Amino acid sequence: MLKLIKNAEIYCPKYSGKKDILIANDKIAYIEDDIPVPEKLAEEVIDATGKIVVPGFIDSHVHIAGGGGEGGFKTRTPEIQLSQIVAGGVTTVVGCLGTDGTTRSMLNLLAKAKGLEEEGITTYIYTGSYHIPIKTITGKVEDDLIIVDKVIGVGEVALSDHRSSQPTLEEFIKLVAVARLGGILSGKAGILNIHLGDGDRTIDFLEKVAAETEIPISQFLPTHINRNSFLFKKGIEYALKGGYVDFTTSTTEKFLEEGEIKCSKGLKEMLAAGVKVENIAFSSDGQGSLPLFNEKGELKGLQVGKVTSLYKAVREAVLEEGIPLETAIKVITANPAKILKLKHKGFIKENYDADLVLLDKETLEIDSVIALGKVMVENKEIKVIGTFE
């Protein structure tokens, strides 16, 4: 199957001017100033006049099999549906478990990832959940990474949170070590996706591992770094040392009122502080619960994260904070692709996967989404839905 995109203004994510893109099956075959339209391909030509084309978005933290449960069984969030993902321009998703590693299992997570991939997008997963010791698929973290193709890292492991297993530093270091080993032997990132709560210890464990062992600071991707101003400030210092940081785009008005840093503003502040944009990523925490606890740790409210918040935050960074599109778009394309070692993702290049998002040039709203060469959204209308939607 061949598709030809004509007259597109391309951000690779770096701005590359007006080009044509030829897609062959699930890959980008050619990118040229002008590619002639063969007569037999007329029905496969997409006119992108007035459109901007960017790489498909990578959401590196999604509870694809559901999450939550902090308020009892009735508060377990449902599995995500394909349309909820592609509506947000996301073509690659990394699934994770969260607080509940008992009624949510790794096999369930793996099966959901495989199902979403059968429906048309690219999927990966982390092994484990909030708690140490990690519950895995094979029995060992390193074996999961080496043997199970979809496992690319560990997480989300909770630190500085009343819901974590309160691991010792020694227990944490041992987990990091086997994750690194598994990553090295498999050619994967082996990264630890770290859930950061609002406790005073913040990223202490990550800094101690980097300072007291031979393991590099790049072995971690701490998320929810914009949870509060104190953690955010520590995150800036951490990123200036070379560490990666991840903003969570799903939020509530209550969270923002209580001090959570809005992603668009936080991105601008980090860049102004000298943090390299390559060290910053956004993820949605989609389909995860957004629980509100009181000072006693009692659940007082609950909402559900949305994958569509991912690009919304990037668009706000451009339109409200004046960050150039080619800079802002990196946090959901090139950066997570490099941090997680996702080959053929995050860029518009020949021989890369044909994951593309077409944006309206005037409004920067999502117009069309192509995942692995297949049109999932066209003219703001979802064309492909999940099996049970």
GROMACS .gro file of C-alpha atoms in nm:
model
  389
    1MET     CA    1   0.000   0.000   0.000
    2LEU     CA    2   0.128   0.341  -0.099
    3LYS     CA    3   0.013   0.680   0.028
    4LEU     CA    4   0.136   1.018  -0.084
    5ILE     CA    5   0.113   1.331   0.128
    6LYS     CA    6   0.148   1.647  -0.083
    7ASN     CA    7   0.230   2.008   0.008
    8ALA     CA    8   0.301   1.949   0.377
    9GLU     CA    9   0.497   2.184   0.600
   10ILE     CA   10   0.711   1.938   0.791
   11TYR     CA   11   0.852   1.954   1.141
   12CYS     CA   12   1.081   1.651   1.173
   13PRO     CA   13   1.056   1.781   1.459
   14LYS     CA   14   1.298   2.047   1.328
   15TYR     CA   15   1.130   2.265   1.068
   16SER     CA   16   1.216   2.132   0.722
   17GLY     CA   17   0.994   2.340   0.494
   18LYS     CA   18   0.733   2.222   0.245
   19LYS     CA   19   0.782   1.862   0.132
   20ASP     CA   20   0.601   1.560  -0.005
   21ILE     CA   21   0.604   1.231   0.187
   22LEU     CA   22   0.563   0.891   0.024
   23ILE     CA   23   0.449   0.612   0.258
   24ALA     CA   24   0.505   0.250   0.160
   25ASN     CA   25   0.307   0.013   0.381
   26ASP     CA   26   0.405   0.114   0.737
   27LYS     CA   27   0.725   0.306   0.657
   28ILE     CA   28   0.822   0.648   0.525
   29ALA     CA   29   0.978   0.566   0.189
   30TYR     CA   30   1.074   0.908   0.051
   31ILE     CA   31   1.069   1.273   0.154
   32GLU     CA   32   1.123   1.507  -0.141
   33ASP     CA   33   1.039   1.862  -0.247
   34ASP     CA   34   0.803   1.723  -0.510
   35ILE     CA   35   0.696   1.365  -0.567
   36PRO     CA   36   0.487   1.316  -0.885
   37VAL     CA   37   0.143   1.162  -0.840
   38PRO     CA   38   0.122   0.829  -1.027
   39GLU     CA   39  -0.221   0.782  -1.184
   40LYS     CA   40  -0.280   0.453  -1.006
   41LEU     CA   41  -0.224   0.618  -0.666
   42ALA     CA   42  -0.478   0.897  -0.708
   43GLU     CA   43  -0.706   0.761  -0.438
   44GLU     CA   44  -0.412   0.741  -0.194
   45VAL     CA   45  -0.306   1.106  -0.222
   46ILE     CA   46  -0.354   1.330   0.082
   47ASP     CA   47  -0.347   1.704   0.011
   48ALA     CA   48  -0.182   1.866   0.314
   49THR     CA   49  -0.212   2.223   0.191
   50GLY     CA   50  -0.261   2.445   0.495
   51LYS     CA   51  -0.143   2.165   0.723
   52ILE     CA   52   0.165   2.106   0.936
   53VAL     CA   53   0.294   1.749   0.960
   54VAL     CA   54   0.473   1.638   1.277
   55PRO     CA   55   0.583   1.295   1.403
   56GLY     CA   56   0.320   1.079   1.570
   57PHE     CA   57   0.306   1.143   1.943
   58ILE     CA   58   0.462   0.907   2.198
   59ASP     CA   59   0.285   0.877   2.532
   60SER     CA   60   0.529   0.709   2.769
   61HIS     CA   61   0.297   0.662   3.068
   62VAL     CA   62  -0.054   0.526   3.012
   63HIS     CA   63  -0.261   0.288   3.224
   64ILE     CA   64  -0.387   0.102   2.920
   65ALA     CA   65  -0.534  -0.182   3.130
   66GLY     CA   66  -0.687   0.062   3.378
   67GLY     CA   67  -0.559   0.192   3.708
   68GLY     CA   68  -0.682   0.348   4.027
   69GLY     CA   69  -0.854   0.159   4.305
   70GLU     CA   70  -0.749   0.393   4.584
   71GLY     CA   71  -1.111   0.424   4.693
   72GLY     CA   72  -1.199   0.055   4.675
   73PHE     CA   73  -1.300  -0.174   4.392
   74LYS     CA   74  -1.558   0.065   4.249
   75THR     CA   75  -1.282   0.321   4.179
   76ARG     CA   76  -1.081   0.093   3.949
   77THR     CA   77  -1.060   0.281   3.619
   78PRO     CA   78  -1.157   0.093   3.299
   79GLU     CA   79  -0.925  -0.018   3.020
   80ILE     CA   80  -0.849   0.243   2.759
   81GLN     CA   81  -1.002   0.227   2.410
   82LEU     CA   82  -0.821   0.280   2.082
   83SER     CA   83  -1.023   0.590   1.989
   84GLN     CA   84  -0.921   0.761   2.314
   85ILE     CA   85  -0.558   0.719   2.213
   86VAL     CA   86  -0.564   0.819   1.846
   87ALA     CA   87  -0.794   1.116   1.913
   88GLY     CA   88  -0.498   1.267   2.098
   89GLY     CA   89  -0.257   1.211   1.808
   90VAL     CA   90  -0.079   0.933   1.996
   91THR     CA   91   0.057   0.657   1.772
   92THR     CA   92   0.295   0.493   2.023
   93VAL     CA   93   0.198   0.418   2.382
   94VAL     CA   94   0.386   0.271   2.679
   95GLY     CA   95   0.156   0.088   2.920
   96CYS     CA   96   0.209   0.060   3.293
   97LEU     CA   97   0.049  -0.062   3.611
   98GLY     CA   98   0.018   0.169   3.911
   99THR     CA   99  -0.094   0.145   4.271
  100ASP     CA  100  -0.262  -0.190   4.216
  101GLY     CA  101  -0.025  -0.471   4.118
  102THR     CA  102  -0.259  -0.741   4.247
  103THR     CA  103  -0.592  -0.720   4.063
  104ARG     CA  104  -0.400  -0.566   3.770
  105SER     CA  105  -0.144  -0.819   3.649
  106MET     CA  106   0.150  -0.804   3.412
  107LEU     CA  107  -0.011  -1.065   3.187
  108ASN     CA  108  -0.323  -0.850   3.167
  109LEU     CA  109  -0.109  -0.549   3.077
  110LEU     CA  110   0.082  -0.743   2.812
  111ALA     CA  111  -0.237  -0.880   2.658
  112LYS     CA  112  -0.390  -0.530   2.642
  113ALA     CA  113  -0.076  -0.396   2.473
  114LYS     CA  114  -0.089  -0.673   2.214
  115GLY     CA  115  -0.457  -0.604   2.154
  116LEU     CA  116  -0.398  -0.233   2.092
  117GLU     CA  117  -0.118  -0.317   1.852
  118GLU     CA  118  -0.348  -0.551   1.660
  119GLU     CA  119  -0.588  -0.257   1.634
  120GLY     CA  120  -0.323  -0.044   1.467
  121ILE     CA  121  -0.085   0.143   1.700
  122THR     CA  122   0.258   0.066   1.844
  123THR     CA  123   0.274  -0.043   2.206
  124TYR     CA  124   0.533  -0.116   2.474
  125ILE     CA  125   0.506  -0.178   2.849
  126TYR     CA  126   0.697  -0.142   3.174
  127THR     CA  127   0.728  -0.441   3.402
  128GLY     CA  128   0.617  -0.401   3.765
  129SER     CA  129   0.403  -0.150   3.950
  130TYR     CA  130   0.437   0.091   4.243
  131HIS     CA  131   0.584  -0.172   4.470
  132ILE     CA  132   0.920  -0.336   4.533
  133PRO     CA  133   0.980  -0.630   4.503
  134ILE     CA  134   0.861  -0.616   4.144
  135LYS     CA  135   0.602  -0.863   4.015
  136THR     CA  136   0.718  -0.965   3.668
  137ILE     CA  137   0.608  -1.188   3.379
  138THR     CA  138   0.900  -1.433   3.382
  139GLY     CA  139   0.999  -1.409   3.748
  140LYS     CA  140   1.294  -1.174   3.699
  141VAL     CA  141   1.315  -0.813   3.587
  142GLU     CA  142   1.616  -0.876   3.364
  143ASP     CA  143   1.448  -1.179   3.205
  144ASP     CA  144   1.138  -0.974   3.122
  145LEU     CA  145   1.355  -0.717   2.947
  146ILE     CA  146   1.559  -0.973   2.757
  147ILE     CA  147   1.285  -1.219   2.661
  148VAL     CA  148   0.959  -1.021   2.634
  149ASP     CA  149   0.976  -0.796   2.330
  150LYS     CA  150   0.728  -0.537   2.456
  151VAL     CA  151   0.898  -0.480   2.793
  152ILE     CA  152   1.133  -0.180   2.765
  153GLY     CA  153   1.176  -0.077   3.128
  154VAL     CA  154   1.050  -0.099   3.486
  155GLY     CA  155   0.774   0.095   3.652
  156GLU     CA  156   0.603   0.290   3.754
  157VAL     CA  157   0.788   0.246   4.085
  158ALA     CA  158   0.656   0.479   4.355
  159LEU     CA  159   0.888   0.690   4.571
  160SER     CA  160   0.816   0.967   4.820
  161ASP     CA  161   0.451   0.863   4.832
  162HIS     CA  162   0.229   0.720   5.108
  163ARG     CA  163   0.115   0.450   4.861
  164SER     CA  164   0.467   0.322   4.786
  165SER     CA  165   0.621   0.009   4.943
  166GLN     CA  166   0.872   0.237   5.122
  167PRO     CA  167   1.177   0.052   4.985
  168THR     CA  168   1.520   0.097   5.139
  169LEU     CA  169   1.793   0.256   4.932
  170GLU     CA  170   1.967  -0.080   4.907
  171GLU     CA  171   1.653  -0.248   4.772
  172PHE     CA  172   1.610   0.030   4.521
  173ILE     CA  173   1.972   0.012   4.402
  174LYS     CA  174   1.943  -0.362   4.344
  175LEU     CA  175   1.633  -0.307   4.131
  176VAL     CA  176   1.806  -0.037   3.927
  177ALA     CA  177   2.104  -0.266   3.873
  178VAL     CA  178   1.903  -0.556   3.729
  179ALA     CA  179   1.700  -0.318   3.513
  180ARG     CA  180   2.020  -0.173   3.371
  181LEU     CA  181   2.163  -0.519   3.311
  182GLY     CA  182   1.848  -0.634   3.133
  183GLY     CA  183   1.852  -0.322   2.919
  184ILE     CA  184   2.217  -0.369   2.822
  185LEU     CA  185   2.169  -0.735   2.728
  186SER     CA  186   1.851  -0.670   2.529
  187GLY     CA  187   1.952  -0.346   2.361
  188LYS     CA  188   1.660  -0.169   2.530
  189ALA     CA  189   1.650   0.136   2.755
  190GLY     CA  190   1.598  -0.064   3.076
  191ILE     CA  191   1.486   0.263   3.225
  192LEU     CA  192   1.301   0.301   3.555
  193ASN     CA  193   0.983   0.502   3.527
  194ILE     CA  194   0.956   0.659   3.873
  195HIS     CA  195   0.628   0.780   4.021
  196LEU     CA  196   0.709   1.075   4.247
  197GLY     CA  197   0.464   1.158   4.523
  198ASP     CA  198   0.447   1.481   4.719
  199GLY     CA  199   0.668   1.368   5.007
  200ASP     CA  200   0.971   1.563   5.121
  201ARG     CA  201   1.219   1.301   4.995
  202THR     CA  202   1.136   1.387   4.632
  203ILE     CA  203   1.419   1.254   4.410
  204ASP     CA  204   1.670   1.178   4.689
  205PHE     CA  205   1.704   0.810   4.594
  206LEU     CA  206   1.776   0.891   4.230
  207GLU     CA  207   2.048   1.137   4.320
  208LYS     CA  208   2.203   0.896   4.570
  209VAL     CA  209   2.217   0.616   4.313
  210ALA     CA  210   2.387   0.846   4.063
  211ALA     CA  211   2.632   0.977   4.327
  212GLU     CA  212   2.710   0.656   4.514
  213THR     CA  213   2.710   0.391   4.239
  214GLU     CA  214   2.840   0.352   3.886
  215ILE     CA  215   2.487   0.369   3.742
  216PRO     CA  216   2.429   0.686   3.537
  217ILE     CA  217   2.158   0.937   3.611
  218SER     CA  218   2.009   0.864   3.268
  219GLN     CA  219   1.873   0.532   3.400
  220PHE     CA  220   1.565   0.708   3.539
  221LEU     CA  221   1.260   0.882   3.403
  222PRO     CA  222   1.093   1.045   3.707
  223THR     CA  223   0.738   1.148   3.630
  224HIS     CA  224   0.486   1.387   3.792
  225ILE     CA  225   0.777   1.632   3.827
  226ASN     CA  226   0.525   1.920   3.808
  227ARG     CA  227   0.322   1.789   4.104
  228ASN     CA  228   0.412   2.085   4.328
  229SER     CA  229   0.650   2.381   4.331
  230PHE     CA  230   0.899   2.218   4.570
  231LEU     CA  231   0.932   1.903   4.359
  232PHE     CA  232   0.943   2.110   4.042
  233LYS     CA  233   1.235   2.315   4.173
  234LYS     CA  234   1.420   1.995   4.265
  235GLY     CA  235   1.341   1.870   3.915
  236ILE     CA  236   1.512   2.170   3.757
  237GLU     CA  237   1.826   2.105   3.963
  238TYR     CA  238   1.811   1.735   3.872
  239ALA     CA  239   1.771   1.805   3.500
  240LEU     CA  240   2.060   2.053   3.504
  241LYS     CA  241   2.277   1.763   3.626
  242GLY     CA  242   2.180   1.567   3.315
  243GLY     CA  243   1.878   1.376   3.444
  244TYR     CA  244   1.556   1.329   3.249
  245VAL     CA  245   1.229   1.470   3.384
  246ASP     CA  246   0.872   1.397   3.283
  247PHE     CA  247   0.570   1.627   3.322
  248THR     CA  248   0.222   1.483   3.372
  249THR     CA  249  -0.031   1.654   3.147
  250SER     CA  250  -0.354   1.512   3.298
  251THR     CA  251  -0.466   1.739   3.578
  252THR     CA  252  -0.765   1.897   3.751
  253GLU     CA  253  -0.854   2.251   3.848
  254LYS     CA  254  -0.815   2.148   4.212
  255PHE     CA  255  -0.460   2.020   4.155
  256LEU     CA  256  -0.363   2.346   3.985
  257GLU     CA  257  -0.522   2.550   4.264
  258GLU     CA  258  -0.321   2.354   4.520
  259GLY     CA  259   0.013   2.424   4.354
  260GLU     CA  260   0.061   2.185   4.064
  261ILE     CA  261   0.265   2.349   3.788
  262LYS     CA  262   0.084   2.378   3.456
  263CYS     CA  263   0.288   2.189   3.196
  264SER     CA  264   0.309   2.470   2.941
  265LYS     CA  265   0.434   2.717   3.203
  266GLY     CA  266   0.666   2.460   3.357
  267LEU     CA  267   0.827   2.386   3.023
  268LYS     CA  268   0.895   2.754   2.966
  269GLU     CA  269   1.040   2.792   3.316
  270MET     CA  270   1.269   2.491   3.281
  271LEU     CA  271   1.402   2.609   2.945
  272ALA     CA  272   1.460   2.957   3.090
  273ALA     CA  273   1.656   2.797   3.375
  274GLY     CA  274   1.894   2.639   3.126
  275VAL     CA  275   1.756   2.285   3.112
  276LYS     CA  276   1.810   2.127   2.771
  277VAL     CA  277   1.482   2.052   2.599
  278GLU     CA  278   1.619   1.704   2.518
  279ASN     CA  279   1.600   1.621   2.889
  280ILE     CA  280   1.228   1.696   2.912
  281ALA     CA  281   0.932   1.476   2.823
  282PHE     CA  282   0.555   1.498   2.868
  283SER     CA  283   0.327   1.200   2.937
  284SER     CA  284  -0.045   1.190   3.004
  285ASP     CA  285  -0.094   0.935   3.284
  286GLY     CA  286  -0.392   0.847   3.067
  287GLN     CA  287  -0.664   0.624   3.215
  288GLY     CA  288  -0.491   0.645   3.551
  289SER     CA  289  -0.678   0.779   3.850
  290LEU     CA  290  -0.625   1.137   3.961
  291PRO     CA  291  -0.696   1.095   4.333
  292LEU     CA  292  -0.730   1.381   4.576
  293PHE     CA  293  -0.618   1.296   4.930
  294ASN     CA  294  -0.648   1.503   5.247
  295GLU     CA  295  -0.368   1.557   5.499
  296LYS     CA  296  -0.457   1.224   5.664
  297GLY     CA  297  -0.411   1.030   5.340
  298GLU     CA  298  -0.788   0.979   5.300
  299LEU     CA  299  -0.935   0.978   4.949
  300LYS     CA  300  -1.162   1.278   4.891
  301GLY     CA  301  -1.209   1.278   4.516
  302LEU     CA  302  -1.117   1.095   4.197
  303GLN     CA  303  -1.096   1.176   3.827
  304VAL     CA  304  -0.946   0.989   3.530
  305GLY     CA  305  -0.643   1.097   3.327
  306LYS     CA  306  -0.685   1.157   2.953
  307VAL     CA  307  -0.441   1.086   2.671
  308THR     CA  308  -0.583   1.387   2.485
  309SER     CA  309  -0.424   1.610   2.750
  310LEU     CA  310  -0.079   1.528   2.606
  311TYR     CA  311  -0.089   1.737   2.291
  312LYS     CA  312  -0.321   1.993   2.453
  313ALA     CA  313  -0.034   2.084   2.689
  314VAL     CA  314   0.212   2.115   2.400
  315ARG     CA  315  -0.029   2.332   2.202
  316GLU     CA  316  -0.069   2.559   2.506
  317ALA     CA  317   0.310   2.587   2.535
  318VAL     CA  318   0.319   2.719   2.178
  319LEU     CA  319   0.012   2.942   2.176
  320GLU     CA  320   0.018   3.071   2.536
  321GLU     CA  321   0.387   3.064   2.629
  322GLY     CA  322   0.546   3.142   2.291
  323ILE     CA  323   0.765   2.832   2.275
  324PRO     CA  324   0.852   2.748   1.912
  325LEU     CA  325   0.662   2.448   1.778
  326GLU     CA  326   0.979   2.266   1.677
  327THR     CA  327   1.098   2.293   2.039
  328ALA     CA  328   0.772   2.212   2.215
  329ILE     CA  329   0.683   1.914   1.994
  330LYS     CA  330   1.007   1.737   2.092
  331VAL     CA  331   0.875   1.657   2.440
  332ILE     CA  332   0.620   1.412   2.292
  333THR     CA  333   0.814   1.291   1.987
  334ALA     CA  334   1.193   1.292   1.959
  335ASN     CA  335   1.270   1.309   2.331
  336PRO     CA  336   1.072   1.006   2.454
  337ALA     CA  337   1.192   0.813   2.149
  338LYS     CA  338   1.556   0.877   2.245
  339ILE     CA  339   1.509   0.834   2.620
  340LEU     CA  340   1.330   0.501   2.574
  341LYS     CA  341   1.541   0.387   2.276
  342LEU     CA  342   1.238   0.344   2.052
  343LYS     CA  343   1.385   0.273   1.712
  344HIS     CA  344   1.225   0.431   1.406
  345LYS     CA  345   1.002   0.651   1.622
  346GLY     CA  346   0.982   1.021   1.708
  347PHE     CA  347   1.112   1.166   1.382
  348ILE     CA  348   0.998   1.213   1.024
  349LYS     CA  349   1.278   1.038   0.836
  350GLU     CA  350   1.303   0.795   0.550
  351ASN     CA  351   1.281   0.431   0.666
  352TYR     CA  352   1.118   0.539   0.992
  353ASP     CA  353   0.770   0.423   1.090
  354ALA     CA  354   0.492   0.612   0.913
  355ASP     CA  355   0.350   0.767   1.230
  356LEU     CA  356   0.234   1.118   1.143
  357VAL     CA  357   0.000   1.386   1.274
  358LEU     CA  358  -0.142   1.658   1.052
  359LEU     CA  359  -0.216   1.986   1.231
  360ASP     CA  360  -0.420   2.280   1.110
  361LYS     CA  361  -0.162   2.550   1.042
  362GLU     CA  362  -0.376   2.832   1.181
  363THR     CA  363  -0.513   2.673   1.498
  364LEU     CA  364  -0.260   2.391   1.554
  365GLU     CA  365  -0.553   2.158   1.621
  366ILE     CA  366  -0.520   1.790   1.526
  367ASP     CA  367  -0.670   1.731   1.182
  368SER     CA  368  -0.554   1.379   1.086
  369VAL     CA  369  -0.354   1.095   1.241
  370ILE     CA  370  -0.163   0.822   1.059
  371ALA     CA  371  -0.028   0.524   1.255
  372LEU     CA  372   0.203   0.277   1.081
  373GLY     CA  373   0.078   0.406   0.747
  374LYS     CA  374  -0.292   0.369   0.829
  375VAL     CA  375  -0.522   0.670   0.854
  376MET     CA  376  -0.677   0.656   1.202
  377VAL     CA  377  -0.822   1.008   1.211
  378GLU     CA  378  -0.912   1.213   0.902
  379ASN     CA  379  -1.044   1.568   0.899
  380LYS     CA  380  -1.101   1.543   1.278
  381GLU     CA  381  -1.314   1.231   1.234
  382ILE     CA  382  -1.202   0.901   1.390
  383LYS     CA  383  -1.185   0.641   1.113
  384VAL     CA  384  -1.064   0.339   1.309
  385ILE     CA  385  -1.216   0.234   1.640
  386GLY     CA  386  -1.137  -0.047   1.879
  387THR     CA  387  -1.288  -0.393   1.853
  388PHE     CA  388  -1.551  -0.336   2.121
  389GLU     CA  389  -1.624   0.031   2.064
   0.00000   0.00000   0.00000
